[in-house]
PDB file of C-alpha atoms in Angstrom:
ATOM      1  CA  MET A   1      -5.164 -10.071  -3.230  1.00 82.00           C
ATOM      2  CA  LEU A   2      -1.833 -11.879  -3.061  1.00 94.00           C
ATOM      3  CA  LEU A   3       1.326 -10.130  -4.234  1.00 96.00           C
ATOM      4  CA  ASN A   4       4.912 -11.349  -4.388  1.00 97.00           C
ATOM      5  CA  ALA A   5       7.185  -9.314  -2.069  1.00 97.00           C
ATOM      6  CA  THR A   6      10.937  -9.568  -1.635  1.00 98.00           C
ATOM      7  CA  ILE A   7      12.341  -8.646   1.781  1.00 98.00           C
ATOM      8  CA  ILE A   8      14.887  -5.824   1.455  1.00 98.00           C
ATOM      9  CA  SER A   9      15.550  -5.090   5.135  1.00 97.00           C
ATOM     10  CA  PHE A  10      14.255  -5.128   8.687  1.00 96.00           C
ATOM     11  CA  ASN A  11      14.269  -2.159  11.065  1.00 94.00           C
ATOM     12  CA  ALA A  12      16.539  -2.937  14.026  1.00 91.00           C
ATOM     13  CA  ASP A  13      14.709  -0.404  16.237  1.00 93.00           C
ATOM     14  CA  ILE A  14      11.090  -1.150  15.301  1.00 91.00           C
ATOM     15  CA  GLU A  15      10.508  -4.902  15.253  1.00 89.00           C
ATOM     16  CA  GLU A  16       7.427  -4.892  13.020  1.00 93.00           C
ATOM     17  CA  GLU A  17       8.786  -2.433  10.410  1.00 95.00           C
ATOM     18  CA  ILE A  18      10.074  -3.932   7.174  1.00 97.00           C
ATOM     19  CA  ILE A  19      11.100  -2.735   3.720  1.00 96.00           C
ATOM     20  CA  VAL A  20       9.937  -4.850   0.804  1.00 97.00           C
ATOM     21  CA  LYS A  21      10.055  -4.648  -2.980  1.00 97.00           C
ATOM     22  CA  ILE A  22       6.971  -5.366  -5.076  1.00 96.00           C
ATOM     23  CA  ASN A  23       7.204  -4.976  -8.873  1.00 93.00           C
ATOM     24  CA  ASP A  24      10.362  -2.826  -8.578  1.00 90.00           C
ATOM     25  CA  VAL A  25       8.663  -0.550  -6.014  1.00 92.00           C
ATOM     26  CA  GLU A  26      10.243  -0.379  -2.547  1.00 93.00           C
ATOM     27  CA  LEU A  27       7.961   0.390   0.348  1.00 93.00           C
ATOM     28  CA  THR A  28       8.082   0.486   4.108  1.00 95.00           C
ATOM     29  CA  CYS A  29       5.399  -1.634   5.770  1.00 96.00           C
ATOM     30  CA  PHE A  30       4.385  -2.753   9.220  1.00 96.00           C
ATOM     31  CA  ILE A  31       3.910  -6.483   9.711  1.00 97.00           C
ATOM     32  CA  GLY A  32       0.352  -7.306  10.739  1.00 96.00           C
ATOM     33  CA  TYR A  33       0.447 -11.098  10.488  1.00 97.00           C
ATOM     34  CA  CYS A  34       3.450 -13.378  10.025  1.00 96.00           C
ATOM     35  CA  PRO A  35       3.115 -17.019  11.123  1.00 96.00           C
ATOM     36  CA  ILE A  36       6.308 -18.014   9.261  1.00 95.00           C
ATOM     37  CA  LYS A  37      10.010 -17.220   9.573  1.00 95.00           C
ATOM     38  CA  ILE A  38      10.968 -14.655   6.942  1.00 96.00           C
ATOM     39  CA  SER A  39      14.463 -13.830   5.709  1.00 96.00           C
ATOM     40  CA  ARG A  40      16.080 -10.897   3.932  1.00 97.00           C
ATOM     41  CA  GLY A  41      16.444 -11.455   0.191  1.00 97.00           C
ATOM     42  CA  GLU A  42      13.656 -14.030   0.032  1.00 98.00           C
ATOM     43  CA  SER A  43      10.265 -13.581  -1.674  1.00 97.00           C
ATOM     44  CA  TYR A  44       6.894 -14.387  -0.137  1.00 98.00           C
ATOM     45  CA  PRO A  45       3.212 -14.119  -1.022  1.00 97.00           C
ATOM     46  CA  VAL A  46       1.724 -11.188   0.895  1.00 98.00           C
ATOM     47  CA  GLU A  47      -1.404  -9.108   1.220  1.00 96.00           C
ATOM     48  CA  LEU A  48      -1.261  -5.348   1.703  1.00 96.00           C
ATOM     49  CA  SER A  49      -3.802  -3.158   3.447  1.00 95.00           C
ATOM     50  CA  PHE A  50      -4.060   0.466   4.482  1.00 95.00           C
ATOM     51  CA  PHE A  51      -3.827   1.739   8.030  1.00 94.00           C
ATOM     52  CA  VAL A  52      -5.493   5.105   8.580  1.00 95.00           C
ATOM     53  CA  ILE A  53      -5.606   6.826  11.967  1.00 92.00           C
ATOM     54  CA  ASP A  54      -8.284   9.456  11.400  1.00 88.00           C
ATOM     55  CA  SER A  55     -10.268   9.151   8.190  1.00 88.00           C
ATOM     56  CA  LEU A  56      -9.491   8.160   4.644  1.00 91.00           C
ATOM     57  CA  ASP A  57      -9.945  10.863   2.035  1.00 91.00           C
ATOM     58  CA  VAL A  58      -9.935   9.523  -1.515  1.00 95.00           C
ATOM     59  CA  LYS A  59     -10.297  12.106  -4.258  1.00 95.00           C
ATOM     60  CA  ALA A  60     -10.085  12.169  -8.018  1.00 95.00           C
ATOM     61  CA  GLN A  61      -6.781  13.249  -9.535  1.00 94.00           C
ATOM     62  CA  LEU A  62      -6.766  16.442 -11.515  1.00 87.00           C
ATOM     63  CA  ASP A  63      -8.031  15.908 -15.068  1.00 76.00           C
ATOM     64  CA  ASP A  64      -4.592  16.213 -16.654  1.00 80.00           C
ATOM     65  CA  GLU A  65      -2.673  13.966 -14.208  1.00 81.00           C
ATOM     66  CA  LYS A  66      -3.495  10.248 -14.565  1.00 91.00           C
ATOM     67  CA  ILE A  67      -0.454   9.267 -12.477  1.00 90.00           C
ATOM     68  CA  THR A  68       0.320   5.872 -10.942  1.00 92.00           C
ATOM     69  CA  GLU A  69       2.819   6.121  -8.075  1.00 92.00           C
ATOM     70  CA  LEU A  70       3.570   5.771  -4.388  1.00 92.00           C
ATOM     71  CA  VAL A  71       5.233   8.732  -2.716  1.00 93.00           C
ATOM     72  CA  LYS A  72       6.760   8.155   0.698  1.00 92.00           C
ATOM     73  CA  LEU A  73       6.000  10.983   3.100  1.00 94.00           C
ATOM     74  CA  GLU A  74       7.277  11.451   6.656  1.00 90.00           C
ATOM     75  CA  ASN A  75       6.798   8.803   9.392  1.00 83.00           C
ATOM     76  CA  ALA A  76       5.948   5.857   7.065  1.00 83.00           C
ATOM     77  CA  ARG A  77       3.001   7.761   5.545  1.00 92.00           C
ATOM     78  CA  TYR A  78       2.315   7.389   1.829  1.00 95.00           C
ATOM     79  CA  LEU A  79       0.583   9.359  -0.880  1.00 96.00           C
ATOM     80  CA  LEU A  80      -0.881   6.853  -3.323  1.00 96.00           C
ATOM     81  CA  LYS A  81      -1.919   7.817  -6.829  1.00 96.00           C
ATOM     82  CA  GLY A  82      -3.392   5.294  -9.199  1.00 96.00           C
ATOM     83  CA  PHE A  83      -6.304   3.864 -11.101  1.00 97.00           C
ATOM     84  CA  LEU A  84      -9.260   2.609  -9.033  1.00 97.00           C
ATOM     85  CA  SER A  85     -10.883  -0.110 -11.132  1.00 97.00           C
ATOM     86  CA  SER A  86     -14.579  -0.932 -11.293  1.00 95.00           C
ATOM     87  CA  ASP A  87     -14.037  -3.824  -8.863  1.00 94.00           C
ATOM     88  CA  GLY A  88     -12.350  -1.624  -6.226  1.00 95.00           C
ATOM     89  CA  ILE A  89      -8.727  -2.527  -6.944  1.00 96.00           C
ATOM     90  CA  LEU A  90      -6.222   0.324  -6.782  1.00 97.00           C
ATOM     91  CA  ASN A  91      -3.259   0.082  -9.168  1.00 95.00           C
ATOM     92  CA  VAL A  92      -0.220   2.025  -7.915  1.00 95.00           C
ATOM     93  CA  GLY A  93       2.385   0.034  -9.859  1.00 91.00           C
ATOM     94  CA  PHE A  94       0.862  -3.112  -8.361  1.00 94.00           C
ATOM     95  CA  ASN A  95      -2.700  -3.893  -7.318  1.00 94.00           C
ATOM     96  CA  ILE A  96      -4.084  -3.344  -3.815  1.00 95.00           C
ATOM     97  CA  LYS A  97      -7.559  -4.361  -2.727  1.00 94.00           C
ATOM     98  CA  ASP A  98      -8.652  -2.839   0.574  1.00 94.00           C
ATOM     99  CA  GLU A  99     -12.153  -2.785   2.020  1.00 93.00           C
ATOM    100  CA  LEU A 100     -11.696   0.909   2.889  1.00 93.00           C
ATOM    101  CA  LEU A 101     -12.011   1.675  -0.835  1.00 95.00           C
ATOM    102  CA  GLU A 102     -15.527   0.208  -0.981  1.00 93.00           C
ATOM    103  CA  ASP A 103     -16.908   3.511   0.338  1.00 92.00           C
ATOM    104  CA  TYR A 104     -15.624   5.265  -2.785  1.00 95.00           C
ATOM    105  CA  GLN A 105     -17.557   3.424  -5.478  1.00 96.00           C
ATOM    106  CA  PHE A 106     -18.421   6.776  -7.052  1.00 96.00           C
ATOM    107  CA  LEU A 107     -14.703   6.990  -7.986  1.00 97.00           C
ATOM    108  CA  PHE A 108     -14.455   3.480  -9.478  1.00 97.00           C
ATOM    109  CA  GLY A 109     -13.029   3.737 -13.000  1.00 96.00           C
ATOM    110  CA  GLU A 110     -11.139   6.945 -12.137  1.00 95.00           C
ATOM    111  CA  TYR A 111      -7.574   7.932 -11.325  1.00 96.00           C
ATOM    112  CA  VAL A 112      -7.504   8.804  -7.626  1.00 97.00           C
ATOM    113  CA  GLU A 113      -5.164   9.898  -4.877  1.00 96.00           C
ATOM    114  CA  LEU A 114      -5.183   9.253  -1.141  1.00 97.00           C
ATOM    115  CA  GLU A 115      -2.912   9.497   1.884  1.00 96.00           C
ATOM    116  CA  ILE A 116      -2.488   6.664   4.346  1.00 96.00           C
ATOM    117  CA  ASP A 117      -0.710   6.569   7.695  1.00 95.00           C
ATOM    118  CA  ARG A 118       1.043   3.320   6.912  1.00 95.00           C
ATOM    119  CA  MET A 119       0.918   0.153   4.848  1.00 95.00           C
ATOM    120  CA  THR A 120       0.257  -3.131   6.645  1.00 96.00           C
ATOM    121  CA  ILE A 121       1.694  -6.362   5.250  1.00 97.00           C
ATOM    122  CA  ASP A 122       0.446  -9.872   6.044  1.00 97.00           C
ATOM    123  CA  PHE A 123       2.502 -12.988   5.276  1.00 96.00           C
ATOM    124  CA  GLY A 124       1.164 -16.489   4.779  1.00 82.00           C
TER     125      GLY A 124
END
């Protein structure tokens, strides 16, 4: 699923780390694929995916929550809260489709939360 991302900054110490803005949400990502030259301040079509070291644990939000947000944790980790649609798209202020969510079809149509180790971004 293509999204429009604006480059905010590059990490001088970690070559593949980048900060982008998507729909007024800033997030730190690691570049997975980038066959083009990218520049700060410019916008590009991108795809996002989750990177999880151990195992992904997706669970339903508490009944009274129904929150859509990304919360940055330590070391580029994120807590994602959002609506998981019936076609497996997670809305966290913008839509993300990741094949890891296919194992959680029993939560389709629900507000969910999950932690990921990092967000991967692919350009082009």
